[in-house]
XYZ file of C-alpha atoms in Angstrom:
748
model
C 206.216 -152.849 15.978
C 206.638 -149.371 17.292
C 210.060 -147.944 16.863
C 210.043 -145.225 19.612
C 208.607 -145.144 23.045
C 206.806 -142.191 24.639
C 207.007 -140.757 28.183
C 204.255 -138.779 29.598
C 205.006 -135.334 30.708
C 203.597 -135.987 34.206
C 206.012 -138.842 34.830
C 203.756 -141.746 33.958
C 205.853 -144.771 33.313
C 206.174 -146.004 29.721
C 205.092 -149.608 28.930
C 208.562 -150.036 27.515
C 210.830 -151.693 29.982
C 214.137 -150.951 28.437
C 216.835 -149.605 30.849
C 216.766 -146.040 29.531
C 213.012 -145.892 29.867
C 213.165 -147.352 33.346
C 215.728 -144.486 34.071
C 213.172 -141.766 34.060
C 210.880 -143.265 36.738
C 212.866 -142.106 39.883
C 210.954 -139.873 42.401
C 211.728 -138.039 45.489
C 209.551 -138.564 48.565
C 207.021 -135.717 47.682
C 206.149 -133.784 44.581
C 206.226 -130.620 46.690
C 209.869 -131.126 47.101
C 210.413 -131.328 43.371
C 208.301 -128.292 42.750
C 210.820 -126.231 44.660
C 213.581 -127.192 42.148
C 213.003 -124.469 39.638
C 216.244 -123.639 37.834
C 217.554 -125.316 34.736
C 221.329 -124.766 34.123
C 223.660 -125.509 31.343
C 224.703 -128.713 33.088
C 221.096 -130.007 33.002
C 220.886 -129.413 29.294
C 224.231 -131.144 28.747
C 223.035 -134.074 30.820
C 219.748 -134.343 28.815
C 221.622 -134.105 25.556
C 223.782 -137.010 26.512
C 220.692 -138.881 27.415
C 219.290 -138.302 23.891
C 222.675 -139.707 22.573
C 221.853 -142.869 24.622
C 225.037 -142.498 26.935
C 225.026 -144.196 30.319
C 223.053 -142.145 32.897
C 225.468 -142.778 35.737
C 228.470 -141.523 33.746
C 226.483 -138.393 32.632
C 225.345 -137.738 36.156
C 229.004 -138.005 37.505
C 230.104 -135.549 34.882
C 227.249 -132.985 34.896
C 225.134 -133.319 38.106
C 225.808 -132.938 41.827
C 224.407 -136.420 42.537
C 227.532 -138.309 41.155
C 227.325 -141.902 40.285
C 223.975 -142.370 42.187
C 221.811 -143.987 39.373
C 218.571 -143.672 41.322
C 219.064 -139.787 41.799
C 220.203 -139.472 38.252
C 216.964 -141.155 37.074
C 214.699 -138.909 39.164
C 216.738 -135.876 37.959
C 216.188 -136.913 34.312
C 212.252 -137.006 34.799
C 212.508 -133.566 36.418
C 214.580 -132.185 33.543
C 212.191 -133.625 30.982
C 209.096 -132.271 32.653
C 210.705 -128.773 32.930
C 211.584 -128.798 29.325
C 208.221 -129.856 28.298
C 206.564 -127.217 30.384
C 208.883 -124.610 29.044
C 208.241 -125.441 25.463
C 204.455 -125.294 25.979
C 204.809 -121.878 27.624
C 206.717 -120.749 24.672
C 203.907 -122.295 22.478
C 206.408 -124.621 20.827
C 204.201 -127.733 20.986
C 206.325 -129.513 18.499
C 209.299 -129.363 20.738
C 207.310 -130.429 23.649
C 206.202 -133.557 21.734
C 209.676 -134.397 20.534
C 211.305 -134.153 23.966
C 208.609 -136.470 25.422
C 209.956 -139.255 23.163
C 212.509 -141.521 24.701
C 215.408 -142.393 22.424
C 215.142 -145.667 20.573
C 217.120 -148.600 21.590
C 219.062 -150.040 18.762
C 222.432 -151.737 18.420
C 224.514 -152.822 15.507
C 225.737 -156.391 14.983
C 229.094 -155.358 16.275
C 227.626 -153.927 19.410
C 225.640 -157.032 20.024
C 228.703 -159.200 19.519
C 230.712 -157.117 21.789
C 228.076 -157.389 24.416
C 228.024 -161.104 23.997
C 224.369 -161.084 22.733
C 223.128 -163.873 20.410
C 222.400 -162.930 16.776
C 218.591 -162.662 17.157
C 216.143 -161.598 14.471
C 216.630 -157.980 15.498
C 220.277 -158.032 14.299
C 219.909 -160.272 11.136
C 219.526 -157.174 8.997
C 222.842 -155.385 9.390
C 222.968 -151.685 8.536
C 226.419 -152.033 7.245
C 228.296 -154.805 5.566
C 230.025 -156.642 8.537
C 232.469 -158.738 6.431
C 234.903 -157.481 3.752
C 233.851 -158.742 0.456
C 236.431 -160.494 -1.665
C 236.684 -160.020 -5.443
C 234.784 -162.352 -7.750
C 238.106 -164.130 -8.807
C 239.099 -164.642 -5.120
C 235.623 -166.033 -4.406
C 235.762 -168.410 -7.307
C 239.165 -169.630 -6.391
C 238.021 -170.348 -2.846
C 234.517 -171.900 -3.650
C 234.912 -173.303 -7.161
C 238.491 -174.165 -7.816
C 237.536 -176.909 -10.402
C 235.277 -174.468 -12.460
C 232.132 -176.558 -11.835
C 229.690 -173.552 -11.730
C 228.758 -171.463 -14.650
C 229.299 -167.746 -14.427
C 225.590 -167.077 -13.673
C 225.576 -169.705 -10.965
C 228.769 -168.292 -9.569
C 227.390 -164.806 -9.402
C 224.222 -166.047 -7.671
C 226.416 -167.985 -5.144
C 228.481 -164.822 -4.654
C 225.357 -162.682 -4.026
C 224.128 -165.290 -1.519
C 227.319 -165.165 0.464
C 227.800 -161.405 0.267
C 224.463 -159.651 -0.220
C 224.461 -155.924 -1.162
C 224.284 -153.469 1.941
C 220.777 -152.262 2.233
C 219.847 -149.172 4.184
C 218.119 -149.573 7.435
C 215.068 -147.330 7.330
C 214.451 -147.637 11.118
C 217.920 -146.424 12.003
C 217.700 -143.571 9.541
C 214.283 -142.483 11.040
C 215.585 -142.609 14.502
C 218.625 -140.615 13.605
C 216.411 -137.917 12.064
C 214.287 -137.993 15.213
C 217.516 -137.577 17.414
C 218.712 -134.593 15.251
C 215.276 -132.858 15.819
C 215.277 -133.533 19.494
C 218.773 -132.016 19.760
C 217.772 -128.913 17.652
C 214.679 -128.447 19.855
C 216.788 -128.846 23.053
C 219.197 -126.176 21.818
C 216.383 -123.880 21.005
C 214.997 -124.243 24.580
C 218.361 -123.721 26.140
C 218.451 -120.174 24.952
C 214.984 -119.581 26.684
C 215.236 -121.602 29.839
C 218.933 -121.890 30.949
C 219.563 -119.900 34.161
C 222.833 -118.912 35.720
C 222.997 -119.642 39.473
C 223.175 -116.786 41.924
C 224.084 -116.595 45.545
C 220.582 -115.726 46.668
C 219.028 -118.771 44.986
C 217.621 -121.422 47.226
C 219.592 -124.737 47.280
C 216.328 -126.527 46.631
C 216.158 -124.678 43.225
C 219.381 -126.204 42.029
C 220.002 -129.506 43.779
C 218.234 -132.764 44.096
C 215.486 -132.719 46.756
C 217.101 -135.342 48.863
C 220.396 -133.374 48.894
C 218.671 -130.045 49.454
C 216.673 -131.487 52.359
C 219.974 -132.459 54.134
C 221.557 -129.107 53.474
C 218.482 -127.350 54.848
C 218.557 -129.585 57.954
C 222.124 -128.305 58.598
C 221.057 -124.627 58.090
C 222.205 -124.299 54.490
C 219.340 -122.647 52.830
C 220.834 -120.470 49.930
C 223.879 -121.040 47.891
C 225.469 -118.191 49.813
C 225.011 -120.246 53.047
C 226.846 -123.106 51.324
C 229.736 -120.793 50.664
C 229.632 -119.645 54.281
C 229.583 -123.061 56.044
C 232.590 -124.282 53.825
C 234.570 -121.197 54.565
C 233.798 -121.183 58.309
C 234.031 -124.899 59.092
C 236.874 -125.844 56.771
C 237.415 -128.932 54.686
C 235.445 -131.225 56.993
C 232.370 -129.000 56.833
C 230.275 -131.906 55.552
C 230.245 -133.653 58.971
C 227.522 -131.259 59.949
C 225.317 -132.383 57.036
C 223.428 -135.655 57.591
C 224.406 -138.487 55.131
C 226.874 -136.376 53.220
C 230.331 -137.755 52.773
C 233.576 -136.458 51.628
C 233.036 -137.462 48.024
C 229.746 -135.722 47.910
C 231.121 -132.701 49.598
C 234.012 -132.373 46.948
C 231.405 -132.676 44.256
C 229.513 -129.763 45.754
C 232.692 -127.688 46.082
C 233.404 -128.559 42.407
C 229.924 -127.366 41.485
C 230.569 -124.054 43.174
C 233.990 -123.698 41.506
C 232.354 -124.426 37.928
C 229.793 -121.686 38.556
C 232.100 -119.131 40.235
C 231.663 -116.579 37.511
C 227.973 -116.454 37.673
C 227.960 -116.769 41.419
C 230.492 -113.906 41.745
C 232.284 -115.710 44.505
C 234.982 -118.471 45.025
C 235.952 -120.657 47.784
C 239.323 -119.470 49.209
C 241.947 -122.035 49.158
C 242.639 -121.458 52.772
C 239.127 -122.587 53.724
C 239.873 -126.027 52.152
C 243.095 -126.444 54.110
C 242.888 -128.514 57.381
C 242.888 -126.204 60.413
C 245.914 -127.849 61.977
C 247.878 -127.001 58.874
C 246.897 -123.306 58.971
C 249.776 -121.002 60.091
C 249.242 -118.086 62.404
C 249.587 -115.712 59.406
C 246.811 -117.601 57.620
C 244.405 -117.398 60.556
C 245.161 -113.740 60.845
C 244.395 -113.137 57.207
C 240.956 -114.931 57.625
C 240.289 -112.976 60.745
C 241.208 -109.692 58.979
C 238.449 -110.390 56.341
C 235.842 -111.197 59.068
C 232.983 -108.822 59.985
C 231.755 -109.515 63.448
C 228.359 -108.638 65.038
C 228.699 -106.221 67.871
C 232.424 -106.779 67.968
C 232.129 -110.247 69.400
C 235.422 -112.082 69.120
C 237.512 -114.845 70.869
C 239.756 -113.776 73.636
C 242.936 -113.832 71.483
C 241.273 -111.549 68.773
C 239.215 -109.377 71.084
C 239.990 -105.612 70.820
C 239.259 -103.906 74.119
C 237.283 -100.681 73.620
C 237.792 -97.182 75.151
C 234.586 -96.710 76.988
C 234.887 -92.880 77.157
C 235.799 -92.457 73.457
C 239.250 -90.870 74.231
C 242.080 -93.133 75.879
C 243.820 -91.649 78.850
C 247.242 -90.522 77.766
C 250.427 -91.984 79.020
C 251.261 -88.640 80.518
C 247.951 -88.714 82.585
C 248.726 -92.214 83.767
C 252.202 -91.191 84.925
C 250.863 -88.196 86.766
C 248.278 -90.332 88.593
C 250.777 -92.890 89.525
C 253.078 -90.196 90.932
C 250.240 -88.690 92.900
C 249.265 -92.085 94.344
C 252.955 -92.860 95.373
C 253.697 -89.462 97.014
C 252.068 -89.193 100.450
C 253.757 -85.942 101.217
C 252.102 -84.054 98.444
C 248.779 -82.395 99.077
C 245.804 -84.583 98.922
C 242.115 -84.152 99.458
C 239.422 -86.741 99.565
C 236.671 -86.535 96.877
C 233.253 -85.442 97.681
C 232.022 -89.016 97.066
C 234.304 -90.472 99.659
C 236.471 -92.158 97.155
C 240.284 -92.587 97.316
C 242.471 -89.535 97.846
C 242.947 -87.337 94.796
C 244.999 -84.215 94.100
C 243.698 -80.922 92.708
C 245.831 -79.840 89.626
C 245.059 -76.907 87.564
C 241.457 -76.802 88.667
C 240.710 -80.373 87.479
C 239.743 -83.131 89.948
C 241.357 -86.519 89.238
C 239.056 -88.829 91.140
C 240.032 -92.519 91.183
C 236.411 -93.509 90.668
C 236.087 -91.430 87.443
C 239.303 -92.822 86.129
C 238.066 -96.372 86.896
C 234.949 -95.584 84.806
C 237.398 -94.866 81.928
C 239.219 -98.123 82.470
C 242.469 -96.502 83.738
C 245.077 -99.066 84.547
C 245.704 -97.490 87.885
C 242.276 -96.468 88.844
C 242.686 -96.868 92.511
C 245.393 -99.392 93.340
C 248.933 -97.816 93.645
C 250.309 -101.230 94.829
C 248.658 -103.524 92.316
C 250.777 -106.711 91.560
C 250.261 -106.960 87.864
C 251.143 -104.649 85.079
C 248.075 -105.197 82.885
C 247.051 -102.092 80.968
C 243.245 -103.022 80.772
C 240.735 -105.622 81.777
C 241.435 -107.843 78.815
C 245.190 -107.974 79.703
C 244.371 -108.590 83.349
C 242.271 -111.569 82.482
C 244.967 -113.084 80.400
C 247.378 -112.592 83.224
C 244.930 -114.304 85.539
C 244.564 -117.259 83.068
C 248.222 -117.655 82.784
C 248.771 -117.529 86.542
C 246.101 -120.206 87.438
C 246.922 -122.507 84.500
C 249.809 -124.255 86.293
C 248.796 -127.567 87.828
C 245.357 -127.676 86.221
C 244.109 -129.892 83.511
C 243.950 -128.370 79.997
C 240.202 -128.985 79.954
C 239.829 -126.904 83.167
C 242.010 -124.072 81.848
C 239.945 -124.134 78.506
C 236.682 -123.917 80.557
C 238.039 -120.955 82.535
C 239.001 -119.261 79.227
C 235.492 -119.866 77.855
C 233.700 -118.316 80.792
C 236.123 -115.326 80.800
C 235.777 -114.502 77.195
C 232.023 -114.654 77.366
C 232.110 -112.248 80.212
C 234.641 -109.788 78.465
C 232.617 -109.833 75.361
C 229.530 -108.932 77.359
C 231.361 -106.179 79.077
C 232.693 -104.736 75.850
C 229.519 -105.091 73.767
C 226.573 -104.981 76.039
C 227.421 -103.493 79.427
C 229.929 -100.970 78.000
C 231.842 -100.459 81.066
C 235.140 -101.920 82.632
C 235.625 -104.167 85.577
C 236.446 -101.481 88.056
C 233.009 -99.765 87.482
C 231.081 -103.030 87.605
C 228.045 -103.010 89.988
C 225.946 -105.678 91.610
C 223.226 -104.702 89.135
C 225.450 -105.433 86.268
C 226.336 -108.862 87.581
C 222.616 -109.703 88.050
C 221.967 -108.704 84.462
C 224.839 -110.915 83.330
C 223.340 -113.839 85.179
C 220.166 -113.451 83.262
C 222.180 -112.913 80.021
C 223.801 -116.383 80.398
C 220.430 -118.126 80.521
C 219.114 -116.344 77.349
C 221.848 -115.009 75.131
C 220.736 -113.332 71.825
C 220.565 -115.431 68.680
C 223.604 -113.760 67.126
C 225.684 -114.685 70.133
C 225.044 -118.465 69.428
C 227.020 -120.620 66.884
C 227.295 -124.419 66.361
C 229.849 -126.208 68.568
C 233.144 -126.779 66.732
C 233.036 -123.423 64.709
C 236.645 -122.354 64.163
C 237.572 -119.496 66.428
C 239.443 -117.609 63.750
C 236.313 -117.243 61.519
C 233.584 -114.775 61.544
C 230.996 -117.360 62.374
C 232.546 -117.979 65.915
C 230.233 -117.079 68.894
C 230.700 -117.451 72.546
C 227.733 -119.683 73.070
C 226.573 -122.932 71.441
C 223.168 -122.832 73.164
C 221.622 -121.066 76.179
C 223.049 -122.294 79.546
C 221.135 -124.326 82.072
C 221.102 -123.551 85.821
C 224.128 -125.826 86.378
C 226.171 -124.020 83.722
C 225.166 -120.531 84.919
C 226.197 -121.498 88.461
C 229.544 -122.806 87.151
C 230.184 -119.584 85.166
C 229.383 -117.394 88.164
C 231.641 -119.418 90.325
C 234.535 -119.160 87.922
C 234.110 -115.425 87.440
C 233.824 -115.000 91.296
C 237.155 -116.647 91.515
C 238.702 -114.565 88.758
C 237.558 -111.276 90.324
C 238.685 -112.505 93.692
C 242.183 -113.018 92.311
C 242.024 -109.645 90.721
C 241.145 -108.119 94.103
C 244.078 -109.999 95.810
C 246.405 -108.460 93.118
C 244.892 -105.138 93.913
C 243.769 -104.593 90.368
C 240.183 -104.380 91.546
C 238.754 -102.703 94.713
C 235.862 -105.287 95.418
C 234.370 -108.373 94.035
C 230.793 -107.826 92.940
C 230.156 -111.576 92.264
C 230.307 -112.261 95.945
C 227.120 -110.205 96.612
C 224.950 -112.018 93.926
C 223.349 -115.417 94.580
C 224.075 -118.105 92.121
C 221.371 -120.511 90.752
C 220.757 -123.370 93.087
C 222.659 -126.552 92.209
C 220.675 -129.601 91.064
C 220.101 -131.980 93.867
C 223.217 -134.031 93.976
C 221.564 -137.378 94.831
C 218.956 -137.026 92.077
C 221.605 -135.832 89.716
C 223.940 -138.778 90.388
C 221.206 -141.407 90.380
C 220.043 -140.212 86.900
C 223.594 -140.659 85.514
C 224.767 -143.819 87.223
C 221.650 -145.565 85.791
C 223.140 -145.014 82.353
C 225.052 -148.224 82.534
C 225.211 -151.288 80.279
C 223.677 -154.225 81.817
C 225.420 -157.625 81.625
C 223.121 -158.712 78.787
C 223.761 -155.688 76.694
C 227.575 -155.868 77.300
C 227.554 -159.643 76.298
C 225.720 -158.772 73.089
C 228.057 -155.800 72.424
C 231.169 -157.990 72.958
C 229.749 -160.913 71.024
C 229.119 -158.686 68.009
C 232.718 -157.217 67.889
C 234.675 -160.303 68.893
C 234.505 -162.323 65.565
C 234.999 -159.095 63.495
C 238.139 -158.275 65.446
C 239.882 -161.261 64.270
C 240.759 -160.039 60.747
C 239.772 -156.225 60.925
C 242.200 -153.825 62.690
C 239.513 -151.262 63.181
C 237.107 -153.739 64.748
C 240.001 -154.963 67.008
C 240.786 -151.504 68.191
C 237.010 -150.844 68.868
C 236.665 -153.978 70.891
C 239.956 -153.224 72.888
C 238.706 -149.650 73.711
C 235.462 -150.877 74.889
C 237.059 -153.653 77.068
C 239.571 -151.237 78.438
C 236.948 -148.678 79.373
C 234.588 -151.111 81.001
C 237.267 -152.883 83.076
C 239.095 -149.798 84.256
C 236.372 -147.187 84.703
C 238.679 -144.463 83.313
C 237.382 -141.200 82.004
C 237.523 -140.571 78.244
C 240.503 -138.081 78.491
C 242.363 -140.669 80.776
C 241.809 -143.394 78.272
C 243.155 -141.282 75.531
C 246.258 -140.341 77.482
C 247.210 -143.851 78.678
C 250.553 -144.970 77.391
C 252.684 -148.113 77.759
C 255.005 -146.080 80.068
C 251.996 -145.713 82.498
C 251.927 -149.505 83.148
C 253.359 -150.674 86.409
C 254.439 -154.172 87.334
C 254.833 -154.999 91.057
C 256.180 -158.404 92.204
C 254.968 -159.594 95.483
C 255.655 -162.868 97.382
C 253.227 -165.778 96.695
C 251.153 -163.586 94.472
C 253.164 -163.147 91.262
C 253.145 -159.961 89.180
C 250.547 -157.351 89.930
C 249.846 -154.791 87.119
C 248.401 -151.337 87.541
C 247.920 -148.337 85.324
C 249.104 -144.930 86.607
C 246.579 -142.222 85.715
C 246.450 -138.484 86.029
C 242.827 -137.518 86.608
C 240.833 -134.501 87.783
C 242.759 -131.806 89.574
C 246.045 -133.327 88.353
C 245.684 -135.944 90.951
C 247.527 -139.196 90.204
C 246.113 -142.620 91.094
C 247.025 -146.231 90.276
C 244.292 -148.337 88.803
C 244.864 -152.095 89.424
C 244.226 -154.212 86.413
C 242.648 -157.607 86.206
C 244.814 -160.486 84.916
C 242.348 -160.910 81.945
C 242.834 -157.235 80.955
C 246.607 -157.540 81.238
C 246.619 -160.393 78.701
C 244.259 -158.440 76.518
C 246.600 -155.426 76.583
C 249.530 -157.678 75.765
C 247.637 -159.251 72.747
C 246.574 -155.867 71.400
C 250.122 -154.410 71.508
C 251.619 -157.558 69.935
C 249.091 -157.027 67.007
C 250.572 -153.605 66.584
C 254.008 -155.258 66.237
C 255.260 -153.783 69.538
C 256.468 -157.009 71.196
C 255.048 -160.162 72.697
C 256.257 -159.731 76.265
C 254.519 -157.000 78.242
C 257.325 -156.715 80.873
C 259.946 -156.009 78.113
C 257.748 -153.430 76.526
C 257.248 -151.571 79.888
C 261.015 -151.468 80.524
C 261.844 -150.336 76.963
C 262.315 -146.533 77.064
C 261.526 -146.258 73.396
C 257.874 -147.406 73.970
C 257.290 -145.278 76.969
C 255.217 -142.710 74.987
C 253.372 -145.353 72.857
C 249.684 -144.882 73.450
C 247.686 -148.008 74.586
C 245.090 -146.839 72.015
C 246.828 -145.979 68.780
C 245.850 -144.848 65.329
C 245.023 -146.868 62.434
C 247.279 -146.712 59.381
C 244.671 -144.710 57.365
C 244.412 -142.212 60.272
C 248.108 -141.383 60.209
C 248.278 -138.064 58.241
C 250.434 -134.999 57.754
C 249.330 -132.894 60.765
C 251.961 -130.075 60.886
C 253.510 -129.018 64.189
C 252.737 -131.221 67.155
C 250.357 -130.244 69.814
C 250.032 -131.326 73.402
C 248.518 -134.778 73.597
C 248.612 -135.305 69.898
C 252.035 -137.011 69.604
C 255.155 -135.565 67.999
C 255.670 -135.904 64.211
C 258.452 -137.967 62.747
C 261.234 -136.784 60.354
C 258.666 -136.559 57.606
C 256.269 -134.438 59.594
C 253.813 -137.413 59.890
C 252.021 -138.108 63.183
C 253.141 -141.660 64.420
C 250.771 -144.428 64.276
C 251.367 -145.027 67.980
C 250.580 -141.364 68.950
C 247.476 -141.108 71.302
C 244.028 -140.258 69.877
C 242.473 -137.033 70.876
C 239.598 -137.357 73.360
C 237.219 -136.262 70.555
C 238.552 -138.995 68.164
C 238.307 -141.602 70.844
C 234.719 -140.522 71.491
C 233.919 -141.136 67.807
C 235.482 -144.631 68.025
C 233.336 -145.655 70.990
C 230.112 -144.029 69.616
C 230.704 -145.895 66.327
C 231.123 -149.133 68.271
C 227.827 -148.605 69.966
C 225.919 -147.493 66.816
C 227.165 -150.206 64.604
C 226.257 -152.958 67.017
C 222.947 -151.401 67.604
C 222.055 -151.580 63.945
C 223.115 -155.237 63.739
C 221.254 -156.246 66.936
C 218.018 -154.523 66.138
C 216.298 -157.749 65.128
C 218.102 -160.287 67.260
C 218.167 -158.251 70.509
C 215.899 -155.235 70.397
C 216.540 -154.328 74.061
C 220.333 -154.213 73.654
C 220.077 -152.249 70.421
C 217.775 -149.649 72.140
C 220.270 -149.219 74.895
C 223.365 -148.936 72.663
C 221.556 -146.485 70.411
C 221.457 -143.894 73.149
C 224.710 -144.886 75.033
C 227.571 -142.426 75.336
C 231.275 -143.188 76.150
C 230.755 -142.180 79.769
C 228.477 -145.192 80.128
C 231.504 -147.419 80.325
C 232.624 -145.628 83.493
C 229.151 -146.050 85.019
C 229.210 -149.636 83.878
C 232.478 -150.303 85.789
C 231.367 -148.690 88.983
C 227.931 -150.461 89.012
C 229.351 -153.900 87.962
C 232.252 -153.663 90.506
C 229.928 -153.001 93.418
C 227.249 -155.505 92.243
C 229.945 -158.311 92.138
C 231.263 -157.645 95.685
C 234.077 -155.121 95.354
C 234.646 -152.965 98.433
C 233.140 -149.423 98.281
C 236.515 -147.777 99.261
C 238.329 -149.813 96.717
C 236.097 -148.706 93.928
C 236.343 -145.116 95.100
C 240.147 -145.117 94.717
C 239.982 -146.922 91.381
C 237.558 -144.369 89.956
C 239.278 -141.313 91.494
C 236.317 -139.964 93.448
C 237.122 -137.393 96.033
C 234.331 -138.404 98.250
C 232.985 -141.857 98.932
C 229.499 -140.409 98.870
C 229.858 -140.088 95.114
C 230.918 -143.812 94.712
C 228.007 -144.975 97.001
C 225.610 -143.764 94.228
C 226.490 -147.024 92.381
C 225.190 -149.090 95.323
C 222.244 -150.537 93.631
C 222.279 -153.688 95.753
C 221.868 -151.562 98.835
C 218.865 -149.875 97.216
C 217.380 -153.323 96.376
C 217.889 -154.368 100.045
C 216.140 -151.288 101.326
C 213.209 -151.787 98.950
C 213.025 -155.511 100.079
C 212.916 -154.469 103.708
C 210.053 -152.009 103.021
C 208.252 -154.862 101.145
C 208.602 -157.075 104.205
C 207.236 -154.299 106.575
C 204.420 -152.934 104.399
C 203.864 -155.581 101.761
C 204.845 -155.820 98.210
């Protein structure tokens, strides 16, 4: 019988079916992907050395490889390492080492190992390599087996030898041990020739498993330097941008970078692995100070406004100009270009237009209503002035459009607002539709990092129109404050808006049909009985579908927003007070089934069993209708608007509201999980849920309410539409009636 098994260098499976030989048969999808993995490091040699020692592959991979406990990936990596070693030995003309490393380690176990594993004493283990039992002395043996002295001395010796045979050496074990030592020696010799230290310019596919490298490349991580960059820029949750990479795998990659920090010449800053909400202002400024920005592009709070003439106007010059503008009795002459009055002093003309071109704070307006020293400060004053009474999302949108425009002024146009012309505004309109590549970064990039950019993609016509409208309003406000002389955005046409009817029809059709909703609810209902996460998911879906609230309105809803009105002969009527778009408050009447569902959900969160008592309890007024799971409660630092205040330990309460982004993930997960489960039983429902978004719940409410007989004006008030024409887009029965009438006239 053959004592050792051979593995072909090209990866042909061995006829031996032992686990360790099966461990070398793994493969990636294509050989081309494996061909890109070219570097053997110290970790790979340590992994293969442990394989020769017959140690478990999964434990070896967890210790030395980036794949962790994934046995399938460990097996395929083992094949690749073995092939690289054999090829390297042949290149070095060390054919003996190539033959040795192609031999898989023999599988043997001692009697003790077999007994420990519960294996029966088969023929393979009947010849022990060591004496398993402690031999007594001949006198002790005679006392135990021949107390009456029946056997002669020769017979007693024969009986003793039969019970306790002499230990005989195991030739097969010795041969395999010599083979293992030769393999280890050959491996160490090749390590000096083939081992490579990682460098930042190396491709990720040269070091990592092809499956992992493929995921990293899909996320834009090509070189090891890119891996450093994405972790530094996106923070501890950087892995969310890499498909099928979780937190454990991300930490393993971070540890790999830390282990090779000396050869890479770079380390991950501790501040990059700290959650963003826990970063102080000093920490963000420190990160910002280390950043190098392309063309000076920066967020509004970090933007440095340039001096367009190269030499800023002195404070003395500004005082002289203000004094000239405020003194009508002093001599003034009008400039040759018909500009505002200026005064001749020392042979130099101080024209307002020229000072405007230099970004002077008092270029032409002696009676301006703001004290801003430059355009950047003036825009910040505008943002602060218009923020009152507007939703946080609206203010954030204004800031986004303004900082794009100011970055373009400072880096591309190179002139201040006062000198802006119609030609400049026209050029900016074209710029919005096609910004350069270095002005674009993925959505969610931290604002205090070097990777931040004003755009996440080129803007479509509707977004360009919105940006031009916001900037027109901004410049109009600056004209009213007498900071600017005229508003150039009023003279430039905006892109035409998409046809409202077509736009609305396209979106309102994105609603869940009754069949799809029934399948979705049937999937989550049994799981919600014993699973808190599933119960919350089901509650969120039901609340969104039966109220038609927007995502932000759902996230902000609290127990204190519930209202109970007692009317004669009707009993209690419940409603939910909501602050919607434009900070307009409306009351959304709740169906009786939904009121009972809310009461059950809050009772499951140990908030009480009587909804009336909960509503009147002031301690529960700020409790969110959609709370957090216990595992989502975390140390979150100082509280932020809409995030809930921390308790005495600095921990966000379990009953604090979710952020709209977190609520979006809950709903999307509810869709996708159900879609995967329903793929076989209900393909149509699965296909609809696979592409659904949280806003589909709102469209579902509007469509179902009108289809089941609700009055149009009632649905308008419930959904918070400013115009009834918007609500009428959900009138599918009316469309069906018109189509039926046309069929009657002209035939179907």
